[in-house]
Amino acid sequence: MELTNSTAVTVIFAVAGEKYTIEVALKKPMTPLNNLEYHRIYYKINAKYAYLIVDGIMKQIDINYRYDIPIQVNKDNTPFYLGGSPYNMFSGYRGIIRRLKINGELIDLTNIVNKMTSPSGVYPGIFSSCLLSPNPCNFGICVEFFNYYLCQCDTSPYYGKNCENEVGAVFDRPSSSLTYYFSTSNRVIEFFVSVAFRTTKNGLLYLLQGSDLNIFFSLDIYQNNLRLSLNFWPQRTKVANTYM
């Protein structure tokens, strides 16, 4: 069984001298297999058929087996290699494997690793860089890699490597306000604004207004809803309020 690319798992096996191949390929919009999330694989073979399930997607093939004796797996007590092969038959695996079951028996991988006497690049347990400290990304999102992590600060009121730098402000009364002036050299044909906030009150979030007070763009909380109001044409009727 091999993870052949970011969207496919392939199983190659032989029964009574005949070679078989099963491949499950995930299609968009399904999540790719190399996205650092956990994925589940189930494989079954008997005298009539074999099937492979990857994240709920199944592929089944028939087995051409004409003998009365049951199919025996590993009948000559050959090793079961996990994550790679010493003969370089397949590409090595780098990641985490957990909850391995064979014929319903849960295999204790941690115990097997602890009994190894020579270094193999395999470590017991499930190491998490995001658990090195209680809150490594300061309320941002911690993205796990194999021996490090990166912080996504979009959901946090901070920015920086660990979302450690403050970029927000507290407005403690209805009369509070801040003014920001755009650069006069900033000429754009599109305009994007994003903002995160936390409050229990209605009120104005932001207002963009020209020298003509009839030209404006505003976003406020009105009757517990977000309200967007705008008017860019002074000689035209104001666009009706839009509630979000």
PDB file of C-alpha atoms in Angstrom:
ATOM      1  CA  MET A   1       0.000   0.000   0.000  1.00  0.00           C
ATOM      2  CA  GLU A   2       1.462   3.350  -1.038  1.00  0.00           C
ATOM      3  CA  LEU A   3       0.466   6.994  -1.012  1.00  0.00           C
ATOM      4  CA  THR A   4       1.347   7.532  -4.671  1.00  0.00           C
ATOM      5  CA  ASN A   5       0.562  11.253  -4.822  1.00  0.00           C
ATOM      6  CA  SER A   6      -1.418  13.903  -2.965  1.00  0.00           C
ATOM      7  CA  THR A   7      -4.772  12.466  -4.080  1.00  0.00           C
ATOM      8  CA  ALA A   8      -4.260   8.720  -4.598  1.00  0.00           C
ATOM      9  CA  VAL A   9      -3.577   5.543  -2.616  1.00  0.00           C
ATOM     10  CA  THR A  10      -2.531   2.344  -4.411  1.00  0.00           C
ATOM     11  CA  VAL A  11      -2.521  -1.255  -3.159  1.00  0.00           C
ATOM     12  CA  ILE A  12      -0.563  -3.915  -5.068  1.00  0.00           C
ATOM     13  CA  PHE A  13      -0.907  -7.585  -4.085  1.00  0.00           C
ATOM     14  CA  ALA A  14      -0.761 -11.089  -5.540  1.00  0.00           C
ATOM     15  CA  VAL A  15      -3.120 -14.040  -5.027  1.00  0.00           C
ATOM     16  CA  ALA A  16      -2.230 -17.504  -6.338  1.00  0.00           C
ATOM     17  CA  GLY A  17       0.485 -16.016  -8.524  1.00  0.00           C
ATOM     18  CA  GLU A  18      -1.802 -13.414 -10.115  1.00  0.00           C
ATOM     19  CA  LYS A  19      -1.035  -9.735  -9.552  1.00  0.00           C
ATOM     20  CA  TYR A  20      -3.753  -7.195  -8.690  1.00  0.00           C
ATOM     21  CA  THR A  21      -3.809  -3.421  -8.262  1.00  0.00           C
ATOM     22  CA  ILE A  22      -6.411  -1.212  -6.583  1.00  0.00           C
ATOM     23  CA  GLU A  23      -6.201   2.572  -6.666  1.00  0.00           C
ATOM     24  CA  VAL A  24      -8.481   5.135  -5.057  1.00  0.00           C
ATOM     25  CA  ALA A  25      -8.056   8.641  -6.448  1.00  0.00           C
ATOM     26  CA  LEU A  26      -9.745  11.544  -4.684  1.00  0.00           C
ATOM     27  CA  LYS A  27     -11.309  14.220  -6.847  1.00  0.00           C
ATOM     28  CA  LYS A  28     -12.040  17.860  -6.101  1.00  0.00           C
ATOM     29  CA  PRO A  29     -13.496  19.271  -3.931  1.00  0.00           C
ATOM     30  CA  MET A  30     -12.254  16.492  -1.618  1.00  0.00           C
ATOM     31  CA  THR A  31      -9.321  17.328   0.652  1.00  0.00           C
ATOM     32  CA  PRO A  32      -5.868  16.202  -0.597  1.00  0.00           C
ATOM     33  CA  LEU A  33      -4.038  13.573   1.406  1.00  0.00           C
ATOM     34  CA  ASN A  34      -0.975  15.724   2.168  1.00  0.00           C
ATOM     35  CA  ASN A  35      -2.787  18.539   4.006  1.00  0.00           C
ATOM     36  CA  LEU A  36      -1.527  17.591   7.524  1.00  0.00           C
ATOM     37  CA  GLU A  37      -5.002  16.399   8.529  1.00  0.00           C
ATOM     38  CA  TYR A  38      -5.726  12.813   9.570  1.00  0.00           C
ATOM     39  CA  HIS A  39      -7.074  10.484   6.869  1.00  0.00           C
ATOM     40  CA  ARG A  40      -8.531   6.997   7.196  1.00  0.00           C
ATOM     41  CA  ILE A  41      -7.762   3.956   5.026  1.00  0.00           C
ATOM     42  CA  TYR A  42      -9.459   0.550   5.177  1.00  0.00           C
ATOM     43  CA  TYR A  43      -8.370  -2.447   3.087  1.00  0.00           C
ATOM     44  CA  LYS A  44      -9.958  -5.900   2.922  1.00  0.00           C
ATOM     45  CA  ILE A  45      -9.256  -9.025   0.876  1.00  0.00           C
ATOM     46  CA  ASN A  46     -10.912 -12.444   0.748  1.00  0.00           C
ATOM     47  CA  ALA A  47     -11.276 -15.271  -1.780  1.00  0.00           C
ATOM     48  CA  LYS A  48     -13.881 -13.397  -3.859  1.00  0.00           C
ATOM     49  CA  TYR A  49     -12.986  -9.735  -3.843  1.00  0.00           C
ATOM     50  CA  ALA A  50     -10.762  -7.002  -2.434  1.00  0.00           C
ATOM     51  CA  TYR A  51     -11.595  -3.396  -1.730  1.00  0.00           C
ATOM     52  CA  LEU A  52      -9.898  -0.219  -0.590  1.00  0.00           C
ATOM     53  CA  ILE A  53     -11.616   2.708   1.155  1.00  0.00           C
ATOM     54  CA  VAL A  54      -9.897   6.102   1.442  1.00  0.00           C
ATOM     55  CA  ASP A  55     -11.789   8.819   3.328  1.00  0.00           C
ATOM     56  CA  GLY A  56     -15.085   7.102   2.496  1.00  0.00           C
ATOM     57  CA  ILE A  57     -14.335   6.578  -1.231  1.00  0.00           C
ATOM     58  CA  MET A  58     -14.332   2.860  -2.130  1.00  0.00           C
ATOM     59  CA  LYS A  59     -12.877   0.864  -5.025  1.00  0.00           C
ATOM     60  CA  GLN A  60     -13.579  -2.884  -5.290  1.00  0.00           C
ATOM     61  CA  ILE A  61     -12.215  -5.570  -7.639  1.00  0.00           C
ATOM     62  CA  ASP A  62     -12.958  -9.277  -8.061  1.00  0.00           C
ATOM     63  CA  ILE A  63     -10.392 -11.939  -7.155  1.00  0.00           C
ATOM     64  CA  ASN A  64      -9.827 -14.890  -9.498  1.00  0.00           C
ATOM     65  CA  TYR A  65      -9.190 -17.522  -6.803  1.00  0.00           C
ATOM     66  CA  ARG A  66     -10.284 -21.124  -7.524  1.00  0.00           C
ATOM     67  CA  TYR A  67      -8.816 -23.050  -4.617  1.00  0.00           C
ATOM     68  CA  ASP A  68     -10.667 -24.566  -1.659  1.00  0.00           C
ATOM     69  CA  ILE A  69      -8.114 -23.501   0.962  1.00  0.00           C
ATOM     70  CA  PRO A  70      -8.547 -20.027   2.508  1.00  0.00           C
ATOM     71  CA  ILE A  71      -6.342 -17.144   1.442  1.00  0.00           C
ATOM     72  CA  GLN A  72      -3.464 -16.826   3.904  1.00  0.00           C
ATOM     73  CA  VAL A  73      -1.634 -13.578   4.429  1.00  0.00           C
ATOM     74  CA  ASN A  74       1.966 -13.690   5.644  1.00  0.00           C
ATOM     75  CA  LYS A  75       1.885 -17.489   5.904  1.00  0.00           C
ATOM     76  CA  ASP A  76       5.694 -17.706   5.769  1.00  0.00           C
ATOM     77  CA  ASN A  77       6.057 -15.197   8.656  1.00  0.00           C
ATOM     78  CA  THR A  78       7.670 -12.479   6.542  1.00  0.00           C
ATOM     79  CA  PRO A  79       7.958  -9.005   8.127  1.00  0.00           C
ATOM     80  CA  PHE A  80       5.210  -6.401   7.891  1.00  0.00           C
ATOM     81  CA  TYR A  81       6.886  -3.126   6.950  1.00  0.00           C
ATOM     82  CA  LEU A  82       5.226   0.115   7.981  1.00  0.00           C
ATOM     83  CA  GLY A  83       6.154   3.524   6.588  1.00  0.00           C
ATOM     84  CA  GLY A  84       8.847   2.218   4.251  1.00  0.00           C
ATOM     85  CA  SER A  85      10.807  -0.777   3.018  1.00  0.00           C
ATOM     86  CA  PRO A  86      14.484  -1.683   3.548  1.00  0.00           C
ATOM     87  CA  TYR A  87      14.686  -2.749  -0.089  1.00  0.00           C
ATOM     88  CA  ASN A  88      13.839   0.706  -1.482  1.00  0.00           C
ATOM     89  CA  MET A  89      10.855  -0.707  -3.340  1.00  0.00           C
ATOM     90  CA  PHE A  90       8.717   2.294  -2.401  1.00  0.00           C
ATOM     91  CA  SER A  91       9.206   5.914  -1.461  1.00  0.00           C
ATOM     92  CA  GLY A  92       9.616   6.456   2.286  1.00  0.00           C
ATOM     93  CA  TYR A  93       6.778   7.926   4.329  1.00  0.00           C
ATOM     94  CA  ARG A  94       7.112  11.040   6.473  1.00  0.00           C
ATOM     95  CA  GLY A  95       4.267  11.851   8.831  1.00  0.00           C
ATOM     96  CA  ILE A  96       2.171  10.248  11.565  1.00  0.00           C
ATOM     97  CA  ILE A  97       0.481   6.833  11.595  1.00  0.00           C
ATOM     98  CA  ARG A  98      -2.012   5.959  14.320  1.00  0.00           C
ATOM     99  CA  ARG A  99      -4.754   3.435  15.099  1.00  0.00           C
ATOM    100  CA  LEU A 100      -3.328   0.644  12.945  1.00  0.00           C
ATOM    101  CA  LYS A 101      -5.606  -2.403  13.129  1.00  0.00           C
ATOM    102  CA  ILE A 102      -4.950  -5.793  11.538  1.00  0.00           C
ATOM    103  CA  ASN A 103      -7.894  -8.224  11.546  1.00  0.00           C
ATOM    104  CA  GLY A 104      -9.524  -6.120  14.257  1.00  0.00           C
ATOM    105  CA  GLU A 105      -6.459  -6.086  16.541  1.00  0.00           C
ATOM    106  CA  LEU A 106      -5.114  -2.650  17.489  1.00  0.00           C
ATOM    107  CA  ILE A 107      -1.329  -2.618  17.008  1.00  0.00           C
ATOM    108  CA  ASP A 108       0.622  -0.785  19.717  1.00  0.00           C
ATOM    109  CA  LEU A 109       3.102   1.126  17.566  1.00  0.00           C
ATOM    110  CA  THR A 110       4.486   3.029  20.554  1.00  0.00           C
ATOM    111  CA  ASN A 111       5.465  -0.231  22.240  1.00  0.00           C
ATOM    112  CA  ILE A 112       7.151  -1.515  19.073  1.00  0.00           C
ATOM    113  CA  VAL A 113       9.189   1.685  18.688  1.00  0.00           C
ATOM    114  CA  ASN A 114      10.249   1.619  22.357  1.00  0.00           C
ATOM    115  CA  LYS A 115      11.638  -1.910  21.903  1.00  0.00           C
ATOM    116  CA  MET A 116      13.830  -0.966  18.959  1.00  0.00           C
ATOM    117  CA  THR A 117      17.545  -0.977  19.765  1.00  0.00           C
ATOM    118  CA  SER A 118      18.865   0.939  16.748  1.00  0.00           C
ATOM    119  CA  PRO A 119      17.809   4.389  15.510  1.00  0.00           C
ATOM    120  CA  SER A 120      15.269   4.263  12.694  1.00  0.00           C
ATOM    121  CA  GLY A 121      13.864   7.793  12.475  1.00  0.00           C
ATOM    122  CA  VAL A 122      10.611   6.616  14.073  1.00  0.00           C
ATOM    123  CA  TYR A 123       9.549   8.065  17.433  1.00  0.00           C
ATOM    124  CA  PRO A 124       6.907   6.902  19.910  1.00  0.00           C
ATOM    125  CA  GLY A 125       3.710   8.803  20.519  1.00  0.00           C
ATOM    126  CA  ILE A 126       2.291  11.643  18.451  1.00  0.00           C
ATOM    127  CA  PHE A 127       4.557  14.672  18.713  1.00  0.00           C
ATOM    128  CA  SER A 128       2.839  18.041  18.371  1.00  0.00           C
ATOM    129  CA  SER A 129       4.798  21.245  17.916  1.00  0.00           C
ATOM    130  CA  CYS A 130       1.610  23.179  18.689  1.00  0.00           C
ATOM    131  CA  LEU A 131       1.622  21.745  22.230  1.00  0.00           C
ATOM    132  CA  LEU A 132       5.091  23.005  23.142  1.00  0.00           C
ATOM    133  CA  SER A 133       3.440  25.920  24.933  1.00  0.00           C
ATOM    134  CA  PRO A 134      -0.153  26.475  26.126  1.00  0.00           C
ATOM    135  CA  ASN A 135      -0.986  29.135  23.526  1.00  0.00           C
ATOM    136  CA  PRO A 136       1.826  29.340  20.938  1.00  0.00           C
ATOM    137  CA  CYS A 137      -0.110  31.486  18.443  1.00  0.00           C
ATOM    138  CA  ASN A 138      -1.773  33.892  20.892  1.00  0.00           C
ATOM    139  CA  PHE A 139      -5.344  33.003  19.844  1.00  0.00           C
ATOM    140  CA  GLY A 140      -4.339  32.550  16.197  1.00  0.00           C
ATOM    141  CA  ILE A 141      -4.375  29.217  14.358  1.00  0.00           C
ATOM    142  CA  CYS A 142      -1.419  26.879  14.903  1.00  0.00           C
ATOM    143  CA  VAL A 143      -0.552  24.972  11.696  1.00  0.00           C
ATOM    144  CA  GLU A 144       1.321  21.758  12.508  1.00  0.00           C
ATOM    145  CA  PHE A 145       4.384  20.561  10.618  1.00  0.00           C
ATOM    146  CA  PHE A 146       6.627  17.625  11.466  1.00  0.00           C
ATOM    147  CA  ASN A 147       9.099  19.463  13.699  1.00  0.00           C
ATOM    148  CA  TYR A 148       7.837  23.049  13.720  1.00  0.00           C
ATOM    149  CA  TYR A 149       4.682  25.094  13.429  1.00  0.00           C
ATOM    150  CA  LEU A 150       3.486  28.279  11.748  1.00  0.00           C
ATOM    151  CA  CYS A 151       0.922  30.733  13.083  1.00  0.00           C
ATOM    152  CA  GLN A 152      -1.961  32.103  11.055  1.00  0.00           C
ATOM    153  CA  CYS A 153      -2.952  35.352  12.745  1.00  0.00           C
ATOM    154  CA  ASP A 154      -6.077  36.183  10.723  1.00  0.00           C
ATOM    155  CA  THR A 155      -8.340  35.043  13.562  1.00  0.00           C
ATOM    156  CA  SER A 156      -6.286  36.879  16.181  1.00  0.00           C
ATOM    157  CA  PRO A 157      -6.094  40.627  16.973  1.00  0.00           C
ATOM    158  CA  TYR A 158      -2.313  40.320  16.664  1.00  0.00           C
ATOM    159  CA  TYR A 159       0.328  39.734  14.001  1.00  0.00           C
ATOM    160  CA  GLY A 160       3.911  38.472  13.901  1.00  0.00           C
ATOM    161  CA  LYS A 161       5.673  35.107  13.914  1.00  0.00           C
ATOM    162  CA  ASN A 162       3.678  34.005  16.965  1.00  0.00           C
ATOM    163  CA  CYS A 163       0.909  36.598  16.642  1.00  0.00           C
ATOM    164  CA  GLU A 164       2.647  38.503  19.431  1.00  0.00           C
ATOM    165  CA  ASN A 165       2.326  42.087  18.134  1.00  0.00           C
ATOM    166  CA  GLU A 166      -0.793  44.066  18.971  1.00  0.00           C
ATOM    167  CA  VAL A 167      -2.512  45.885  16.092  1.00  0.00           C
ATOM    168  CA  GLY A 168      -5.967  46.470  17.559  1.00  0.00           C
ATOM    169  CA  ALA A 169      -7.478  49.158  19.765  1.00  0.00           C
ATOM    170  CA  VAL A 170     -10.103  49.380  22.519  1.00  0.00           C
ATOM    171  CA  PHE A 171     -12.917  51.936  22.240  1.00  0.00           C
ATOM    172  CA  ASP A 172     -14.273  52.327  25.757  1.00  0.00           C
ATOM    173  CA  ARG A 173     -17.167  54.797  25.235  1.00  0.00           C
ATOM    174  CA  PRO A 174     -19.624  55.828  22.487  1.00  0.00           C
ATOM    175  CA  SER A 175     -17.731  59.057  21.774  1.00  0.00           C
ATOM    176  CA  SER A 176     -14.440  57.230  21.089  1.00  0.00           C
ATOM    177  CA  SER A 177     -13.076  57.424  17.536  1.00  0.00           C
ATOM    178  CA  LEU A 178      -9.893  57.200  15.472  1.00  0.00           C
ATOM    179  CA  THR A 179      -9.042  58.879  12.169  1.00  0.00           C
ATOM    180  CA  TYR A 180      -6.795  57.362   9.500  1.00  0.00           C
ATOM    181  CA  TYR A 181      -5.713  59.265   6.373  1.00  0.00           C
ATOM    182  CA  PHE A 182      -4.952  57.428   3.147  1.00  0.00           C
ATOM    183  CA  SER A 183      -1.833  58.281   1.202  1.00  0.00           C
ATOM    184  CA  THR A 184      -2.582  60.821  -1.549  1.00  0.00           C
ATOM    185  CA  SER A 185      -0.462  58.733  -3.938  1.00  0.00           C
ATOM    186  CA  ASN A 186      -2.628  55.681  -3.325  1.00  0.00           C
ATOM    187  CA  ARG A 187      -4.627  55.399  -6.555  1.00  0.00           C
ATOM    188  CA  VAL A 188      -6.620  52.173  -6.828  1.00  0.00           C
ATOM    189  CA  ILE A 189      -9.429  50.870  -9.006  1.00  0.00           C
ATOM    190  CA  GLU A 190     -10.590  48.399  -6.367  1.00  0.00           C
ATOM    191  CA  PHE A 191     -11.038  48.839  -2.638  1.00  0.00           C
ATOM    192  CA  PHE A 192     -11.066  46.055  -0.030  1.00  0.00           C
ATOM    193  CA  VAL A 193     -11.729  46.332   3.694  1.00  0.00           C
ATOM    194  CA  SER A 194     -11.712  43.539   6.275  1.00  0.00           C
ATOM    195  CA  VAL A 195     -12.171  43.971  10.011  1.00  0.00           C
ATOM    196  CA  ALA A 196     -12.587  41.790  13.083  1.00  0.00           C
ATOM    197  CA  PHE A 197     -14.424  43.070  16.127  1.00  0.00           C
ATOM    198  CA  ARG A 198     -15.967  42.048  19.436  1.00  0.00           C
ATOM    199  CA  THR A 199     -18.699  44.043  21.131  1.00  0.00           C
ATOM    200  CA  THR A 200     -22.028  43.928  22.942  1.00  0.00           C
ATOM    201  CA  LYS A 201     -23.311  47.277  21.607  1.00  0.00           C
ATOM    202  CA  ASN A 202     -24.663  48.738  18.390  1.00  0.00           C
ATOM    203  CA  GLY A 203     -22.587  51.429  16.698  1.00  0.00           C
ATOM    204  CA  LEU A 204     -20.398  52.501  13.791  1.00  0.00           C
ATOM    205  CA  LEU A 205     -17.474  50.251  12.847  1.00  0.00           C
ATOM    206  CA  TYR A 206     -15.996  52.452  10.149  1.00  0.00           C
ATOM    207  CA  LEU A 207     -16.885  55.335   7.852  1.00  0.00           C
ATOM    208  CA  LEU A 208     -15.138  56.494   4.689  1.00  0.00           C
ATOM    209  CA  GLN A 209     -16.328  59.960   3.670  1.00  0.00           C
ATOM    210  CA  GLY A 210     -15.202  62.431   1.022  1.00  0.00           C
ATOM    211  CA  SER A 211     -15.153  66.219   1.075  1.00  0.00           C
ATOM    212  CA  ASP A 212     -18.718  65.987  -0.191  1.00  0.00           C
ATOM    213  CA  LEU A 213     -20.570  64.593   2.817  1.00  0.00           C
ATOM    214  CA  ASN A 214     -23.046  62.897   0.485  1.00  0.00           C
ATOM    215  CA  ILE A 215     -20.294  60.555  -0.730  1.00  0.00           C
ATOM    216  CA  PHE A 216     -19.603  57.885   1.865  1.00  0.00           C
ATOM    217  CA  PHE A 217     -19.094  54.224   2.634  1.00  0.00           C
ATOM    218  CA  SER A 218     -19.982  52.942   6.106  1.00  0.00           C
ATOM    219  CA  LEU A 219     -20.412  49.746   8.077  1.00  0.00           C
ATOM    220  CA  ASP A 220     -22.218  49.754  11.391  1.00  0.00           C
ATOM    221  CA  ILE A 221     -24.082  47.493  13.810  1.00  0.00           C
ATOM    222  CA  TYR A 222     -27.750  48.420  13.789  1.00  0.00           C
ATOM    223  CA  GLN A 223     -30.423  46.503  15.717  1.00  0.00           C
ATOM    224  CA  ASN A 224     -27.920  43.671  16.273  1.00  0.00           C
ATOM    225  CA  ASN A 225     -27.230  43.291  12.533  1.00  0.00           C
ATOM    226  CA  LEU A 226     -24.413  44.452  10.292  1.00  0.00           C
ATOM    227  CA  ARG A 227     -25.539  47.292   8.018  1.00  0.00           C
ATOM    228  CA  LEU A 228     -23.625  48.410   4.938  1.00  0.00           C
ATOM    229  CA  SER A 229     -24.457  51.858   3.504  1.00  0.00           C
ATOM    230  CA  LEU A 230     -22.778  53.573   0.570  1.00  0.00           C
ATOM    231  CA  ASN A 231     -23.176  56.375  -1.929  1.00  0.00           C
ATOM    232  CA  PHE A 232     -20.442  57.206  -4.454  1.00  0.00           C
ATOM    233  CA  TRP A 233     -22.538  59.382  -6.771  1.00  0.00           C
ATOM    234  CA  PRO A 234     -23.574  62.733  -5.233  1.00  0.00           C
ATOM    235  CA  GLN A 235     -26.258  63.369  -7.882  1.00  0.00           C
ATOM    236  CA  ARG A 236     -27.913  59.985  -7.422  1.00  0.00           C
ATOM    237  CA  THR A 237     -30.125  58.489  -4.772  1.00  0.00           C
ATOM    238  CA  LYS A 238     -28.308  56.761  -1.927  1.00  0.00           C
ATOM    239  CA  VAL A 239     -28.114  52.979  -2.194  1.00  0.00           C
ATOM    240  CA  ALA A 240     -30.581  51.343   0.172  1.00  0.00           C
ATOM    241  CA  ASN A 241     -29.168  49.952   3.393  1.00  0.00           C
ATOM    242  CA  THR A 242     -28.102  46.332   3.140  1.00  0.00           C
ATOM    243  CA  TYR A 243     -28.337  44.080   6.189  1.00  0.00           C
ATOM    244  CA  MET A 244     -25.937  41.161   6.571  1.00  0.00           C
TER     245      MET A 244
END
